[in-house]
Short mmCIF file of C-alpha atoms and ligand atoms in Angstrom, two decimals:
data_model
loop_
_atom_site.label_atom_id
_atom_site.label_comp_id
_atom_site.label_asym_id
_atom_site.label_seq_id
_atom_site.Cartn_x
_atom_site.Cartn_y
_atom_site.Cartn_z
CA UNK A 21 11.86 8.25 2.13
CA UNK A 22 8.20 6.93 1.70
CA UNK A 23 5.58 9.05 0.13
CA UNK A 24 4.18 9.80 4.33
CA UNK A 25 7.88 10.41 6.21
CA UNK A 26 8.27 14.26 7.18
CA UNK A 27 11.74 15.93 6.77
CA UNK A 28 13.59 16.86 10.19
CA UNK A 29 13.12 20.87 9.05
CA UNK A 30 9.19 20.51 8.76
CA UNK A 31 9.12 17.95 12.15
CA UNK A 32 11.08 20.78 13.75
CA UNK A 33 8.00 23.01 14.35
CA UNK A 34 8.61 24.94 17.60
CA UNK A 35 5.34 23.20 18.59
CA UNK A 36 6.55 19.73 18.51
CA UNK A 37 7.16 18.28 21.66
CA UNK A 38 9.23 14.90 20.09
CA UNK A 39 11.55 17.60 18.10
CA UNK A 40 12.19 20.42 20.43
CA UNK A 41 13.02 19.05 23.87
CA UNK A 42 16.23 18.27 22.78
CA UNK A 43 19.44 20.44 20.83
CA UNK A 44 19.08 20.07 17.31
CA UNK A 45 22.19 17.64 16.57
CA UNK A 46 20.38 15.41 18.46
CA UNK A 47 17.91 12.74 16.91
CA UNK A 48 14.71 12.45 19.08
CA UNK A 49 13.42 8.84 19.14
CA UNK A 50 11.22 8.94 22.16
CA UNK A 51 8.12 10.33 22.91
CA UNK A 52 5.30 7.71 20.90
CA UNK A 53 4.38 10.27 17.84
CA UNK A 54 5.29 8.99 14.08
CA UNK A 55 7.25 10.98 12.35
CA UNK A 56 4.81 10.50 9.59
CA UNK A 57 1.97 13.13 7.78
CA UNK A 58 -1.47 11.96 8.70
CA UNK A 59 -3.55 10.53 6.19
CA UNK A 60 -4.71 12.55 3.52
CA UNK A 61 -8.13 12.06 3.59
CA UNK A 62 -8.37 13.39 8.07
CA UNK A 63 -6.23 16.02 6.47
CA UNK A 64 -9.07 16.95 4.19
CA UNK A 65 -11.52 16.64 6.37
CA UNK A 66 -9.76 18.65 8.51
CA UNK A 67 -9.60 21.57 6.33
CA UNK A 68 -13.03 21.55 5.65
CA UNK A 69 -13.76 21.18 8.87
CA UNK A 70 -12.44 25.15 9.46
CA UNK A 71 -14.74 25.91 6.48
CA UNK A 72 -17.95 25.91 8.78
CA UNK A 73 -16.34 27.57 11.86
CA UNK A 74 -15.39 26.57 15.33
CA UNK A 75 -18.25 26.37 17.86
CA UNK A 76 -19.34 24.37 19.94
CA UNK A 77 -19.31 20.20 18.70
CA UNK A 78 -22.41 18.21 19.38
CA UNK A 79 -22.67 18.06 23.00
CA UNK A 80 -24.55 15.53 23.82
CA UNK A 81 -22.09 12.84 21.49
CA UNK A 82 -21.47 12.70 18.21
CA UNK A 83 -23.82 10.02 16.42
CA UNK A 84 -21.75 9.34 13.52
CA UNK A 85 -18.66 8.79 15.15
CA UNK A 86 -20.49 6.47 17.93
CA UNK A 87 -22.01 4.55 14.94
CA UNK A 88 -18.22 4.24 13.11
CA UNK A 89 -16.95 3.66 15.92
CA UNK A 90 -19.49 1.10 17.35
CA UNK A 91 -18.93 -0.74 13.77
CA UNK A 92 -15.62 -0.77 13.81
CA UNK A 93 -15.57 -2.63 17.02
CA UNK A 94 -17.95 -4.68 15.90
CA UNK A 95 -15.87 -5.91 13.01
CA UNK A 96 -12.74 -7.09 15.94
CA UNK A 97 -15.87 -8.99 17.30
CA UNK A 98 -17.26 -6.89 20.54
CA UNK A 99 -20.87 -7.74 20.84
CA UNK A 100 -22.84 -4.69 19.94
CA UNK A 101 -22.79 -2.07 22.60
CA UNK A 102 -26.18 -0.78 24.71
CA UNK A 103 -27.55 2.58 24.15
CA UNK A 104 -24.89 4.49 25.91
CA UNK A 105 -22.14 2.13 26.10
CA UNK A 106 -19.67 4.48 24.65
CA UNK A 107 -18.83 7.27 25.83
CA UNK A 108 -16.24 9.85 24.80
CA UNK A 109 -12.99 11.52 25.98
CA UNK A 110 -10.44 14.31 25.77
CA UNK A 111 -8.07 11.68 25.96
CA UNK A 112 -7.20 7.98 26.70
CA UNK A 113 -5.44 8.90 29.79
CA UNK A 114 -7.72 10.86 31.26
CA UNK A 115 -10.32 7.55 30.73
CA UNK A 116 -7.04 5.46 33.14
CA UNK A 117 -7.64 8.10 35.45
CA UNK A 118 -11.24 8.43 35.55
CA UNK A 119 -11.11 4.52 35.60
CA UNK A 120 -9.25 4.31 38.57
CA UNK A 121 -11.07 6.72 40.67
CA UNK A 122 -14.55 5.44 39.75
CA UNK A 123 -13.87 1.54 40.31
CA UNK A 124 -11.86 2.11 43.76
CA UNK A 125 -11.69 3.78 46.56
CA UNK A 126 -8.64 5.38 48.06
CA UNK A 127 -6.43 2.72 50.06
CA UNK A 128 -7.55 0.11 47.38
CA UNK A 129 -5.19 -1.86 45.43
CA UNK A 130 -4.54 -2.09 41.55
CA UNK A 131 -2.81 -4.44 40.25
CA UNK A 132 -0.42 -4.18 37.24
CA UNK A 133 2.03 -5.57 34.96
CA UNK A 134 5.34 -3.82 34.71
CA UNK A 135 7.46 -2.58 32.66
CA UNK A 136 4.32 0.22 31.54
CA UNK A 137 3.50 3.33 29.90
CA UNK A 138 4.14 5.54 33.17
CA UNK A 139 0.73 7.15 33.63
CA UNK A 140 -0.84 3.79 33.93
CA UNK A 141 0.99 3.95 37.74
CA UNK A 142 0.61 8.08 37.92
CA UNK A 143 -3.38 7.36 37.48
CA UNK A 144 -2.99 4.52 40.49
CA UNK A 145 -1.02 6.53 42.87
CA UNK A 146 -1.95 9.73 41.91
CA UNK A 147 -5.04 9.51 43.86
CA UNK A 148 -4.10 7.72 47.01
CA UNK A 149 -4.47 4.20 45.60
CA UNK A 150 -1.66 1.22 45.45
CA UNK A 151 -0.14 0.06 43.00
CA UNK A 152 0.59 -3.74 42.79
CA UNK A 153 2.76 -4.31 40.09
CA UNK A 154 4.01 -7.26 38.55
CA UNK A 155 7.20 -7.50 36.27
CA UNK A 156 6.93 -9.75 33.69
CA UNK A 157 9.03 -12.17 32.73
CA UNK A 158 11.88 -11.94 30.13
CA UNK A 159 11.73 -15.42 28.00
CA UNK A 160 14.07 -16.13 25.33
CA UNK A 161 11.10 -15.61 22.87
CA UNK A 162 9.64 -12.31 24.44
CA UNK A 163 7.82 -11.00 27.74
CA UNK A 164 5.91 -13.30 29.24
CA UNK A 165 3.38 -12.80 32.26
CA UNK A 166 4.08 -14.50 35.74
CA UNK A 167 1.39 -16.16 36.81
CA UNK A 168 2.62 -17.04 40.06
CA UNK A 169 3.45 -13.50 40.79
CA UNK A 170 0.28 -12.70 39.68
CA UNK A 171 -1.48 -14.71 41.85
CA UNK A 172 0.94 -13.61 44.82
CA UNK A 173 0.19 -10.23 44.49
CA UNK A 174 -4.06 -10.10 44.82
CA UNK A 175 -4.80 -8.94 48.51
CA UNK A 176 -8.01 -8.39 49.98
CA UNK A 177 -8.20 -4.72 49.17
CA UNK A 178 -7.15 -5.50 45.13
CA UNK A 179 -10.32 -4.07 43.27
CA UNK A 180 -9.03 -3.69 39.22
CA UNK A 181 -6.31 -4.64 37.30
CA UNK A 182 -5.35 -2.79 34.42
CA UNK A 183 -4.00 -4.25 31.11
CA UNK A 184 -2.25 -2.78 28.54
CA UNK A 185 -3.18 -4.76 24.81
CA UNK A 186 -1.38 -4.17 22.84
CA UNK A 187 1.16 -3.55 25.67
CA UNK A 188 3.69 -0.86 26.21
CA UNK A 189 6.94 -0.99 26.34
CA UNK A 190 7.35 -4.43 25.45
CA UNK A 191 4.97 -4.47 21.94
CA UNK A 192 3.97 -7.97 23.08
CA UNK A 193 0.31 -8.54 22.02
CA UNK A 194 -1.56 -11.17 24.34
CA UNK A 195 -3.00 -14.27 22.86
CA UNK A 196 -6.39 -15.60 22.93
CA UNK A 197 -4.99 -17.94 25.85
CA UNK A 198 -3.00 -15.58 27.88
CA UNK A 199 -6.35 -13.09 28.01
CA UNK A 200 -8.60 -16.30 28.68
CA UNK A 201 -6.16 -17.04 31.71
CA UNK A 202 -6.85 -12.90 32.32
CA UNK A 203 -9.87 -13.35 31.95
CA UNK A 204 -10.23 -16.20 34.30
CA UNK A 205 -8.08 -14.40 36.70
CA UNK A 206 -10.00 -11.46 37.21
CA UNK A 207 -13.67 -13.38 37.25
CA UNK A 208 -11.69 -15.79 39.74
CA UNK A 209 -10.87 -12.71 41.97
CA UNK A 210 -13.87 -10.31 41.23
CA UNK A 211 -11.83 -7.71 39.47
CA UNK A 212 -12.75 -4.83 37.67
CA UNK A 213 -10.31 -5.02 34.59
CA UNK A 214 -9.67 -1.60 32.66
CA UNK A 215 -8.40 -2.59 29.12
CA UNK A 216 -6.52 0.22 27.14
CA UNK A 217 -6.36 -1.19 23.47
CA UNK A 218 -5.00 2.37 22.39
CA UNK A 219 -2.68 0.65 20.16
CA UNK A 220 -5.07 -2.17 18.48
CA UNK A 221 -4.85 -0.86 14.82
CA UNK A 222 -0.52 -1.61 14.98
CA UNK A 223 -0.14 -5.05 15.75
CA UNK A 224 1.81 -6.90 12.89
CA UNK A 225 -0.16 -10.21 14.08
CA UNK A 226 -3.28 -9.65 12.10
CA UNK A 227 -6.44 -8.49 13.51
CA UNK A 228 -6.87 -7.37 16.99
CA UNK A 229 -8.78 -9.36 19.71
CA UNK A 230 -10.39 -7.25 22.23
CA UNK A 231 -10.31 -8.30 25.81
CA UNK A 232 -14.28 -8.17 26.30
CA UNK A 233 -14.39 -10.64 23.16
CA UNK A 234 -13.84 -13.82 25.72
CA UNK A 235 -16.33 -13.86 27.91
CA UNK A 236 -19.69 -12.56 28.39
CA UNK A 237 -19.07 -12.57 32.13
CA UNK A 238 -15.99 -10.49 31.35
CA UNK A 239 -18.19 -7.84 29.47
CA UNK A 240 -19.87 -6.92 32.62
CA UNK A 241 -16.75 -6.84 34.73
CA UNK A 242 -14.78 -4.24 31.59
CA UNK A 243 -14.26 -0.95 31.11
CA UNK A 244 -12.34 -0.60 27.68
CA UNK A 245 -10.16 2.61 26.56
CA UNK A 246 -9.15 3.33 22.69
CA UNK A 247 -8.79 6.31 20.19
CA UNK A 248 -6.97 7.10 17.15
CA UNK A 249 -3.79 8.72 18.40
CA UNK A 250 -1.45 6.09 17.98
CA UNK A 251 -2.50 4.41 14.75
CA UNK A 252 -3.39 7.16 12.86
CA UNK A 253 -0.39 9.65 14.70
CA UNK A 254 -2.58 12.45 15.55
CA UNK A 255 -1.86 12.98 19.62
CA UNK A 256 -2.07 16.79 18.84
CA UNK A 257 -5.46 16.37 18.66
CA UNK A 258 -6.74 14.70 21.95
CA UNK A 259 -9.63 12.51 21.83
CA UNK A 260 -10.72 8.97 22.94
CA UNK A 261 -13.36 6.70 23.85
CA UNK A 262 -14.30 4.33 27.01
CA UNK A 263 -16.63 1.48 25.95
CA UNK A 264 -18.50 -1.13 28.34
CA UNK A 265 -21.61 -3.56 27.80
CA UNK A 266 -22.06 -2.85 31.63
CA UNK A 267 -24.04 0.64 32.40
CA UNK A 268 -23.54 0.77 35.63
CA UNK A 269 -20.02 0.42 35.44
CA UNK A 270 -19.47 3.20 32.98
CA UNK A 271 -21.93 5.62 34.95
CA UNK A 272 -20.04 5.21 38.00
CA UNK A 273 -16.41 6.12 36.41
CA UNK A 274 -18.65 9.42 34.22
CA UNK A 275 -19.55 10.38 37.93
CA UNK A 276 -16.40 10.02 39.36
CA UNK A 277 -14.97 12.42 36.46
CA UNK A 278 -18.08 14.25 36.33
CA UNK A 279 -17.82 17.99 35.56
CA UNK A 280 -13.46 17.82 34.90
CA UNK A 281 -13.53 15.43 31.82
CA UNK A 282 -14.39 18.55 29.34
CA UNK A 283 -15.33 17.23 25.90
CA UNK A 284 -13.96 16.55 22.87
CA UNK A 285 -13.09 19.24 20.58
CA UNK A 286 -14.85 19.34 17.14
CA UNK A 287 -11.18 18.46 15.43
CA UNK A 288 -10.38 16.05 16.77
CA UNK A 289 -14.29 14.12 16.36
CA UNK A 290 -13.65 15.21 12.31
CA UNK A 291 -10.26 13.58 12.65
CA UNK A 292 -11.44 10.20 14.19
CA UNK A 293 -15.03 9.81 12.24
CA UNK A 294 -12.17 10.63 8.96
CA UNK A 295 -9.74 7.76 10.23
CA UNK A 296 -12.98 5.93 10.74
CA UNK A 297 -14.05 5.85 6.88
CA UNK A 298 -10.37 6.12 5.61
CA UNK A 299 -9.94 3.50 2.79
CA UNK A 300 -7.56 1.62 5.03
CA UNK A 301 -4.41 2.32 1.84
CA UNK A 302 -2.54 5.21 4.36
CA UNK A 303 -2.66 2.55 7.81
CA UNK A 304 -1.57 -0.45 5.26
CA UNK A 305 1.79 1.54 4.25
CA UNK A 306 2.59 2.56 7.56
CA UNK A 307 2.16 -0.84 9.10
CA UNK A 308 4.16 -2.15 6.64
CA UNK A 309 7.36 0.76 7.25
CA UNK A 310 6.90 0.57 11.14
CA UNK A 311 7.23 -3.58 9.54
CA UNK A 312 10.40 -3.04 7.84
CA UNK A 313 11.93 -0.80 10.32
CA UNK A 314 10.96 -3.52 13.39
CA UNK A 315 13.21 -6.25 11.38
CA UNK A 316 15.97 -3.57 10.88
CA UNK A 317 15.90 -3.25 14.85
CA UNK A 318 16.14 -6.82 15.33
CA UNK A 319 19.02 -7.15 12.66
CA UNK A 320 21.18 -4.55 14.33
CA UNK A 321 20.21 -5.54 18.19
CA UNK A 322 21.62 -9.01 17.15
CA UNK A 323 25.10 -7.44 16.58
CA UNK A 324 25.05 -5.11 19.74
CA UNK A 325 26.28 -7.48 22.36
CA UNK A 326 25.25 -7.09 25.83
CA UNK A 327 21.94 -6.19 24.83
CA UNK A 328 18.59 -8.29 24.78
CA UNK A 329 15.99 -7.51 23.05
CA UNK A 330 12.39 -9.29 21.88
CA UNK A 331 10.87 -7.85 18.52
CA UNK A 332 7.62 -6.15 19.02
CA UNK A 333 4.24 -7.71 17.90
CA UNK A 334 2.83 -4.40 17.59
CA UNK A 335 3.35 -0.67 17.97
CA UNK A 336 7.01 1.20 17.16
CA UNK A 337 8.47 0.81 20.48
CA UNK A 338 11.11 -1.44 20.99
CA UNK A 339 12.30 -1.78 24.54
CA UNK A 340 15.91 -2.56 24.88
CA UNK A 341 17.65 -4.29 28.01
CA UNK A 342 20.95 -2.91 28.55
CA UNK A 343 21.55 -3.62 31.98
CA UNK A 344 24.27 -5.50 31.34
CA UNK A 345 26.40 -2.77 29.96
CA UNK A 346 28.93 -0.79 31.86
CA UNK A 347 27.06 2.32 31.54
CA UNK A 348 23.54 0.64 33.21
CA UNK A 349 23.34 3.12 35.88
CA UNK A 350 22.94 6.25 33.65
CA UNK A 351 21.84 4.59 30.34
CA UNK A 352 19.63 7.02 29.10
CA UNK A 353 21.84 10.15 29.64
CA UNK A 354 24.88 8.46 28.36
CA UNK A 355 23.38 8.07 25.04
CA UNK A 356 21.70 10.99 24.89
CA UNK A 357 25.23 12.89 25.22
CA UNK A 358 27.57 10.06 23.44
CA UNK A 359 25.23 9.07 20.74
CA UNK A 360 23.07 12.37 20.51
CA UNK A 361 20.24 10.19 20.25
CA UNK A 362 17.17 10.71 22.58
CA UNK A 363 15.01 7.39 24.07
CA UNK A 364 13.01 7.26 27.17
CA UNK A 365 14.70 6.26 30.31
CA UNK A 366 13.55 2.93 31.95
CA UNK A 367 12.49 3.91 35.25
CA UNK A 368 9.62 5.79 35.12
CA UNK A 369 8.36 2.25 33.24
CA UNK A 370 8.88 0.61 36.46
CA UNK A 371 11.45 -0.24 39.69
CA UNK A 372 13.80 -2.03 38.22
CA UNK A 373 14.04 -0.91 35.13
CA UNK A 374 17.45 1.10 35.15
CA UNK A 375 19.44 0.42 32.33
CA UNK A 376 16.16 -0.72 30.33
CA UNK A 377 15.80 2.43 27.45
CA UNK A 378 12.45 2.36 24.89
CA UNK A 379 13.47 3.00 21.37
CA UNK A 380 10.78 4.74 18.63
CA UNK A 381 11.33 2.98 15.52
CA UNK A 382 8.74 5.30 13.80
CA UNK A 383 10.81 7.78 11.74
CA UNK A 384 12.45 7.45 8.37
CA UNK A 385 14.55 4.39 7.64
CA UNK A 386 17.25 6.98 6.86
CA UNK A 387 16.97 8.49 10.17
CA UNK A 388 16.64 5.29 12.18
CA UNK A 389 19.71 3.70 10.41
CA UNK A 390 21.77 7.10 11.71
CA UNK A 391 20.43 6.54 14.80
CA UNK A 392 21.28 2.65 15.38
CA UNK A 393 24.99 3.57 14.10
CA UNK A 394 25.50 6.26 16.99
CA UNK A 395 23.65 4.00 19.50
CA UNK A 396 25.70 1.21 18.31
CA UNK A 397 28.80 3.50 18.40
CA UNK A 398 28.61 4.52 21.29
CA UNK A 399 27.99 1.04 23.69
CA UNK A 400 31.26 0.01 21.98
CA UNK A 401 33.04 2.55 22.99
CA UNK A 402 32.72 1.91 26.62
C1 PLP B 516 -1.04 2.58 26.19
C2 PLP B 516 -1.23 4.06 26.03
N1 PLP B 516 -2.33 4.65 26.56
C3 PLP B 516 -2.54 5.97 26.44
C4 PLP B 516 -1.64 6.79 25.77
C5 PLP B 516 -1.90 8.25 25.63
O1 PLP B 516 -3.18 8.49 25.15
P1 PLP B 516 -3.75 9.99 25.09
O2 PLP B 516 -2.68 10.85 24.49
O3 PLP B 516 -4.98 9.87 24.25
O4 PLP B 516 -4.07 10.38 26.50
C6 PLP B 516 -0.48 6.22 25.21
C7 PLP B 516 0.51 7.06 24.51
O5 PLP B 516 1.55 6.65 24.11
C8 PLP B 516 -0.28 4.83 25.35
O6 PLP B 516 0.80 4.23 24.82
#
């Protein structure tokens, strides 16, 4: 156990989404929480916080957490923001959505790459937009995109193309080069390009590069999303931020959302300006667990046959093919009732993605060894 990792009893707060969906004998490695405390200095802050009651938070933005914020983004090397260029968020999804129905119009196209975090195709078709998706491409060294198919699938109505960096499922974290191709892409094409870099602060590649850092053309045509929830494991909470150097860009998605957004609640803007001015010890230990427990991953999926896999370069989420197994068709449910171990299925990721299942690393080593056993048990069986 590290000094962070919560117990099964205290996870299993009838509140918990990750620990309750499921019967108790089973272990729930799913839904993208850690099972980690949160640092103890937002966990200070957060208590005094309650000290001063509960109204309303600054309204009009917080200033603090703009300038943290604005610095921190800074320091991955985003030119500084205008006067407004950031605005705030109950949430990163709701920024996807907003996204999407400020930068096109109904009938429009969007393209993006699959396998994805689902909502990134719910905030596309939701709305009466069409989703263009493109797989990527399973390498022997990881996911690669398919230029190609990328290039097949622009049509006259494609307006934005949405981009997952760090991405989800797959943990792969584009390079400089794949982002300047992007990049070029989307100028190429006069795209809108929504980046959600929710996940920036887990890479195990070093420091982040932001999308908007490539080109100053490409700051005008970017909307970015980000917040804390993922690094710092505080989802409970609900905040985020959209960022742009373009005004006009940013005021047209605030309109399109204008009056349903709501606004950040004053816990969760203590929470991110505390994760802001954390000493950076708390993030360094859990990168280097989530670390440890990637390579244990990659050591058992070696032994598993039938099963490919590509180690994440960020995030816990490891997303394993098992298509060629017997037991493809109903992958998730037959390991959720033979192994008694809960992932997310692959379709909602994508068509095609049967037999795929995504795998959250982020839990004890104890309870992630337990876990790989049964999993491992289990495919053998059949
Ligand atoms: C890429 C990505 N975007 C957004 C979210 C959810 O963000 P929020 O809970 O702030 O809406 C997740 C959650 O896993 C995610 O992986």
């Amino acid at each position: 156990m590290t000094s962070f990792t919560l117990t099964p009893e205290v996870l299993r707060h009838p509140d918990s989404y990750k620990w309750t969906l499921y019967p108790q004998e089973v272990l729930p490695l799913w839904v993208a929480d850690m099972d980690f405390a949160p640092a103890p200095s937002i966990v200070a802050a957060l208590k005094d916080r309650l000290e001063h009651g509960l109204g309303y938070h600054l309204l009009r933005g917080d200033p603090d957490l703009t300038r943290l914020l604005g610095a921190r983004l800074e320091q991955q090397g985003v030119p500084p923001l205008p006067e407004g260029g950031m605005r705030f968020l109950p949430g990163v999804v709701p920024g996807l959505y907003a996204a999407v129905l400020g930068l096109t119009a109904p009938g429009d196209d969007v393209l993006s790459f699959t396998p994805i975090y689902p909502p990134f195709l719910s905030a596309i078709r939701d709305h009466g937009r069409t989703a263009r998706t493109v797989p990527l491409l399973q390498g022997e060294l990881g996911w690669d995109i398919d230029w190609a198919a990328l290039e097949q699938a622009v049509t006259p109505a494609t307006r934005l193309l949405m981009l997952c960096h760090p991405h989800n499922p797959t943990g792969r974290v584009w390079t400089r080069e794949e982002l300047a191709g992007l990049a070029a892409f989307a100028l190429r094409h006069r795209l809108w390009v929504v980046s959600d870099e929710l996940h920036a602060d887990l890479s195990f590649q070093g420091p982040h590069t932001p999308f908007v850092t490539i080109s100053p053309e490409l700051e005008q045509r970017t909307l970015t999303v980000t917040g804390p929830c993922k690094a710092y494991n505080t989802a409970g909470l609900g905040i985020g931020a959209m960022y742009s150097h373009n005004l006009a860009l940013l005021d047209r998605v605030t309109q399109a959302s204008a009056g349903v957004m709501g606004h950040p609640s004053a816990m969760s803007v203590t929470m991110w300006r505390a994760a802001l001015q954390d000493d950076g010890a708390w993030l360094a230990a859990v990168l280097d667990q989530l670390r440890q427990n990637r390579d244990r991953v990659t050591a058992w999926a070696a032994t598993v046959p039938l099963l490919r896999y590509s180690p994440p370069e960020a995030t816990y989420l490891a997303w394993l093919d098992l298509t060629r197994h017997p037991r493809a068709a109903d992958m998730q449910a037959f390991l959720l009732s033979e192994a008694k171990v809960a992932l997310n299925d692959g379709p909602p990721f994508g068509d095609g993605y049967q037999g795929f299942v995504r795998l959250n690393f982020a839990t004890s080593p104890e309870i992630l060894e337990e876990a790989l056993t049964r999993i491992g048990r289990a495919l053998a069986q059949e």
